[in-house]
Amino acid sequence: MFSDYSMSELGAIFAMQGFAGLILFSVFVLMALGLAIIFGQMGVINMAHGEFMILGAYVTYFTSIFFADYMPALFGTYFFVAMILAFIASGTLGLLVEWSIIRHLYKRPLDTLLATWGLSLILQQLYRTAFGAREVGVTIPSWMMGSMPVTDMIEVPINGIFVMVLAVGISMAVYIMMFRSNWGKQVRAINQNRVMAGAVGINTEWTDRLTFGIGCGVAGVAGSAFTMIGSTGPTAGQLYIVDTFLVVVFGGAGSILGTIASAFSISQAQSIMEFFLSGSMAKVLTLLVVVGILMVRPQGLFSLKLRK
């Protein structure tokens, strides 16, 4: 297999696979950060996370149509507006879902799995009814098209670079919110000891609602980024929910650093193995390795020490 290639060609192939892994890593990080907030900090098993992501993708799609029809001169900037609108739309829906469903189930985590799974089916049908069953795709702005040459044999797509930059920016924003803001202090205090946090004056009910809304809003931004590399359909979110939970659990629930490290490990392993094997076999082997590691270290790569 390798004898058919020169050393320079092999180096270029592995570099391209590594960059493809970085793009996949960026997608995993964007999808998993919102779930790390909801599942890691609140203990809510949100099976509808993919549908919040797809809502953000649909918002991006319709924003692109609006700019193309009514503001063509500003079409190149629509994506930045779409990200803000996607965060607002998914976050608002998250606030509504927390108020109507999730707040009644905090002491029954397995019931949140069943409730949010039912919610995901409802949202899929709503999307299918409102937007149609066929998949849609956005028109990428001209400045995102094409590729950037690194060497004579290696070129990297500009939209992939943009997704990676976006993943870094969102990761930094989540870190600042979780560890450098009053809201983050309240979330971590509630995570450590809910009763004591309430006793010292923290509004645990509102903090829970805001946390769930922000997690869903981040999923909406991930949906915006998703439109840069894939099409959008009513059930597209279900294709990534398993990978998202895998990243969060493997990294350690509640650990932002663990989520990032887990996303990088899984994406690079999967991307490199796809060069030797089929895509489905690479995913299966990656899953088996992760499950094996979790059997030895069930708390994940990074774990938070909580007071009992």
Short mmCIF file of C-alpha atoms in Angstrom, two decimals, residues 6-233:
data_model
loop_
_atom_site.label_atom_id
_atom_site.label_comp_id
_atom_site.label_asym_id
_atom_site.label_seq_id
_atom_site.Cartn_x
_atom_site.Cartn_y
_atom_site.Cartn_z
CA SER A 6 6.87 8.58 -2.29
CA MET A 7 7.84 9.89 1.12
CA SER A 8 6.72 13.41 0.22
CA GLU A 9 3.36 12.11 -0.99
CA LEU A 10 2.89 10.10 2.21
CA GLY A 11 3.75 13.14 4.27
CA ALA A 12 1.23 15.23 2.36
CA ILE A 13 -1.46 12.56 2.77
CA PHE A 14 -0.94 12.30 6.52
CA ALA A 15 -0.88 16.09 6.83
CA MET A 16 -4.21 16.31 5.00
CA GLN A 17 -5.66 13.57 7.20
CA GLY A 18 -4.42 15.42 10.26
CA PHE A 19 -6.05 18.62 9.07
CA ALA A 20 -9.29 16.75 8.33
CA GLY A 21 -9.06 15.50 11.91
CA LEU A 22 -8.70 19.09 13.13
CA ILE A 23 -11.87 20.09 11.28
CA LEU A 24 -13.69 17.10 12.79
CA PHE A 25 -12.22 18.08 16.18
CA SER A 26 -13.63 21.60 15.78
CA VAL A 27 -17.09 20.23 14.96
CA PHE A 28 -16.96 17.86 17.95
CA VAL A 29 -15.91 20.70 20.27
CA LEU A 30 -18.69 22.99 19.07
CA MET A 31 -21.30 20.27 19.50
CA ALA A 32 -19.98 18.99 22.82
CA LEU A 33 -19.44 22.28 24.66
CA GLY A 34 -23.17 22.93 25.01
CA LEU A 35 -23.75 19.38 26.17
CA ALA A 36 -20.83 19.62 28.60
CA ILE A 37 -22.62 22.54 30.24
CA ILE A 38 -26.02 20.81 30.36
CA PHE A 39 -24.98 17.23 31.11
CA GLY A 40 -21.75 17.92 32.98
CA GLN A 41 -22.93 20.78 35.18
CA MET A 42 -26.64 19.96 35.54
CA GLY A 43 -26.75 16.17 35.16
CA VAL A 44 -29.49 16.46 32.53
CA ILE A 45 -29.30 13.84 29.77
CA ASN A 46 -30.47 16.00 26.87
CA MET A 47 -31.25 13.67 23.97
CA ALA A 48 -32.72 16.64 22.06
CA HIS A 49 -29.33 18.39 21.91
CA GLY A 50 -29.03 17.60 18.20
CA GLU A 51 -32.38 19.23 17.49
CA PHE A 52 -31.26 22.46 19.18
CA MET A 53 -28.22 22.34 16.93
CA ILE A 54 -30.38 21.84 13.83
CA LEU A 55 -32.57 24.78 14.84
CA GLY A 56 -29.45 26.93 14.67
CA ALA A 57 -28.68 25.45 11.24
CA TYR A 58 -32.16 26.30 9.95
CA VAL A 59 -31.86 29.84 11.33
CA THR A 60 -28.58 30.17 9.41
CA TYR A 61 -30.21 28.84 6.24
CA PHE A 62 -33.11 31.30 6.36
CA THR A 63 -30.77 34.16 7.30
CA SER A 64 -28.71 33.44 4.18
CA ILE A 65 -31.88 33.51 2.05
CA PHE A 66 -32.96 36.82 3.62
CA PHE A 67 -29.61 38.46 2.94
CA ALA A 68 -29.51 37.08 -0.62
CA ASP A 69 -32.99 38.46 -1.39
CA TYR A 70 -33.06 41.75 0.51
CA MET A 71 -29.45 42.67 1.38
CA PRO A 72 -27.23 41.19 -1.35
CA ALA A 73 -24.54 43.82 -0.83
CA LEU A 74 -24.01 42.52 2.72
CA PHE A 75 -24.30 38.83 1.88
CA GLY A 76 -20.69 38.18 2.86
CA THR A 77 -21.48 39.10 6.47
CA TYR A 78 -24.69 37.11 6.92
CA PHE A 79 -23.01 34.26 8.78
CA PHE A 80 -22.03 36.46 11.72
CA VAL A 81 -25.60 37.70 12.03
CA ALA A 82 -26.85 34.12 11.68
CA MET A 83 -24.68 32.92 14.58
CA ILE A 84 -26.16 35.54 16.90
CA LEU A 85 -29.71 34.72 15.79
CA ALA A 86 -29.03 30.98 16.12
CA PHE A 87 -27.81 31.45 19.69
CA ILE A 88 -30.89 33.52 20.56
CA ALA A 89 -33.34 31.09 18.91
CA SER A 90 -31.88 27.90 20.39
CA GLY A 91 -31.27 29.55 23.77
CA THR A 92 -34.84 30.86 23.95
CA LEU A 93 -36.23 27.43 23.10
CA GLY A 94 -33.93 25.98 25.77
CA LEU A 95 -35.30 28.39 28.38
CA LEU A 96 -38.84 27.38 27.45
CA VAL A 97 -38.04 23.66 27.59
CA GLU A 98 -36.35 24.01 30.98
CA TRP A 99 -39.31 25.92 32.40
CA SER A 100 -41.95 23.56 31.01
CA ILE A 101 -40.24 20.14 31.29
CA ILE A 102 -36.73 19.89 32.72
CA ARG A 103 -37.26 21.75 36.02
CA HIS A 104 -39.70 19.05 37.14
CA LEU A 105 -37.17 16.25 36.53
CA TYR A 106 -33.93 17.36 38.20
CA LYS A 107 -34.09 14.65 40.84
CA ARG A 108 -34.90 11.99 38.23
CA PRO A 109 -32.02 12.08 35.70
CA LEU A 110 -33.13 8.98 33.80
CA ASP A 111 -36.53 10.59 33.28
CA THR A 112 -34.78 13.52 31.57
CA LEU A 113 -33.44 11.04 29.03
CA LEU A 114 -36.92 9.77 28.21
CA ALA A 115 -38.49 13.24 28.20
CA THR A 116 -35.83 14.81 25.97
CA TRP A 117 -35.89 11.81 23.62
CA GLY A 118 -39.61 12.39 23.17
CA LEU A 119 -38.92 16.09 22.72
CA SER A 120 -36.40 15.29 19.98
CA LEU A 121 -39.04 13.31 18.07
CA ILE A 122 -41.52 16.19 18.43
CA LEU A 123 -38.97 18.75 17.21
CA GLN A 124 -38.02 16.55 14.25
CA GLN A 125 -41.64 16.37 13.19
CA LEU A 126 -42.10 20.10 13.67
CA TYR A 127 -39.05 20.79 11.50
CA ARG A 128 -40.34 18.37 8.88
CA THR A 129 -43.75 20.05 8.86
CA ALA A 130 -42.45 23.61 8.89
CA PHE A 131 -39.37 23.33 6.67
CA GLY A 132 -39.98 20.20 4.59
CA ALA A 133 -38.41 16.76 4.65
CA ARG A 134 -35.63 17.38 2.14
CA GLU A 135 -32.19 18.53 3.20
CA VAL A 136 -31.13 22.09 2.46
CA GLY A 137 -27.76 23.79 2.26
CA VAL A 138 -26.56 27.36 2.61
CA THR A 139 -24.64 29.34 0.03
CA ILE A 140 -21.19 29.93 1.47
CA PRO A 141 -19.92 33.54 1.18
CA SER A 142 -17.30 34.02 -1.49
CA TRP A 143 -14.56 34.79 1.04
CA MET A 144 -15.04 31.32 2.57
CA MET A 145 -14.70 29.47 -0.72
CA GLY A 146 -11.53 27.95 -2.07
CA SER A 147 -8.49 26.74 -0.23
CA MET A 148 -5.26 28.11 1.15
CA PRO A 149 -2.03 26.49 -0.14
CA VAL A 150 0.36 25.45 2.62
CA THR A 151 2.88 23.64 0.40
CA ASP A 152 2.95 22.56 -3.23
CA MET A 153 1.04 19.42 -2.28
CA ILE A 154 -1.08 20.54 0.69
CA GLU A 155 -4.07 22.85 0.55
CA VAL A 156 -6.51 23.54 3.37
CA PRO A 157 -10.12 24.68 2.79
CA ILE A 158 -10.85 28.19 4.04
CA ASN A 159 -14.23 27.22 5.50
CA GLY A 160 -12.45 24.53 7.55
CA ILE A 161 -10.05 27.14 8.92
CA PHE A 162 -13.01 29.35 9.80
CA VAL A 163 -14.71 26.49 11.69
CA MET A 164 -11.50 25.89 13.67
CA VAL A 165 -11.17 29.58 14.56
CA LEU A 166 -14.84 29.59 15.60
CA ALA A 167 -14.29 26.53 17.81
CA VAL A 168 -11.37 28.26 19.55
CA GLY A 169 -13.41 31.42 20.06
CA ILE A 170 -16.45 29.59 21.46
CA SER A 171 -14.21 27.49 23.75
CA MET A 172 -12.61 30.63 25.16
CA ALA A 173 -16.03 32.24 25.63
CA VAL A 174 -17.36 29.19 27.49
CA TYR A 175 -14.23 29.08 29.67
CA ILE A 176 -14.62 32.76 30.58
CA MET A 177 -18.32 32.27 31.38
CA MET A 178 -17.69 29.18 33.50
CA PHE A 179 -14.57 30.29 35.41
CA ARG A 180 -14.39 34.09 35.21
CA SER A 181 -17.99 35.22 35.69
CA ASN A 182 -20.45 35.38 38.58
CA TRP A 183 -22.80 33.10 36.66
CA GLY A 184 -20.06 30.49 36.35
CA LYS A 185 -19.34 30.68 40.08
CA GLN A 186 -23.01 30.12 40.82
CA VAL A 187 -23.22 27.17 38.44
CA ARG A 188 -20.20 25.50 40.01
CA ALA A 189 -21.49 26.21 43.52
CA ILE A 190 -24.85 24.59 42.69
CA ASN A 191 -23.03 21.65 41.12
CA GLN A 192 -21.03 21.11 44.30
CA ASN A 193 -23.80 21.64 46.86
CA ARG A 194 -27.25 22.77 45.71
CA VAL A 195 -28.72 23.13 49.22
CA MET A 196 -25.86 25.25 50.51
CA ALA A 197 -25.86 27.38 47.34
CA GLY A 198 -29.53 28.12 47.87
CA ALA A 199 -28.91 28.86 51.56
CA VAL A 200 -26.36 31.58 50.75
CA GLY A 201 -28.77 33.38 48.43
CA ILE A 202 -28.12 31.93 44.97
CA ASN A 203 -31.29 31.69 42.90
CA THR A 204 -30.81 28.05 41.93
CA GLU A 205 -33.98 27.88 39.83
CA TRP A 206 -33.03 30.82 37.61
CA THR A 207 -29.39 29.70 37.39
CA ASP A 208 -30.52 26.25 36.23
CA ARG A 209 -32.77 27.81 33.59
CA LEU A 210 -30.06 30.14 32.35
CA THR A 211 -27.50 27.32 32.27
CA PHE A 212 -29.78 25.12 30.18
CA GLY A 213 -30.56 28.03 27.87
CA ILE A 214 -26.88 28.91 27.36
CA GLY A 215 -26.03 25.26 26.67
CA CYS A 216 -28.77 25.10 24.04
CA GLY A 217 -27.64 28.44 22.61
CA VAL A 218 -24.10 27.10 22.16
CA ALA A 219 -25.64 24.11 20.35
CA GLY A 220 -27.36 26.60 18.03
CA VAL A 221 -24.02 28.21 17.19
CA ALA A 222 -22.65 24.73 16.49
CA GLY A 223 -25.55 24.28 14.08
CA SER A 224 -24.50 27.45 12.26
CA ALA A 225 -20.98 26.09 11.87
CA PHE A 226 -22.43 22.75 10.76
CA THR A 227 -23.96 24.42 7.68
CA MET A 228 -20.44 25.24 6.44
CA ILE A 229 -19.55 21.56 6.03
CA GLY A 230 -22.85 19.68 5.64
CA SER A 231 -26.49 19.89 4.64
CA THR A 232 -29.37 20.47 7.07
CA GLY A 233 -32.41 18.23 7.50
#
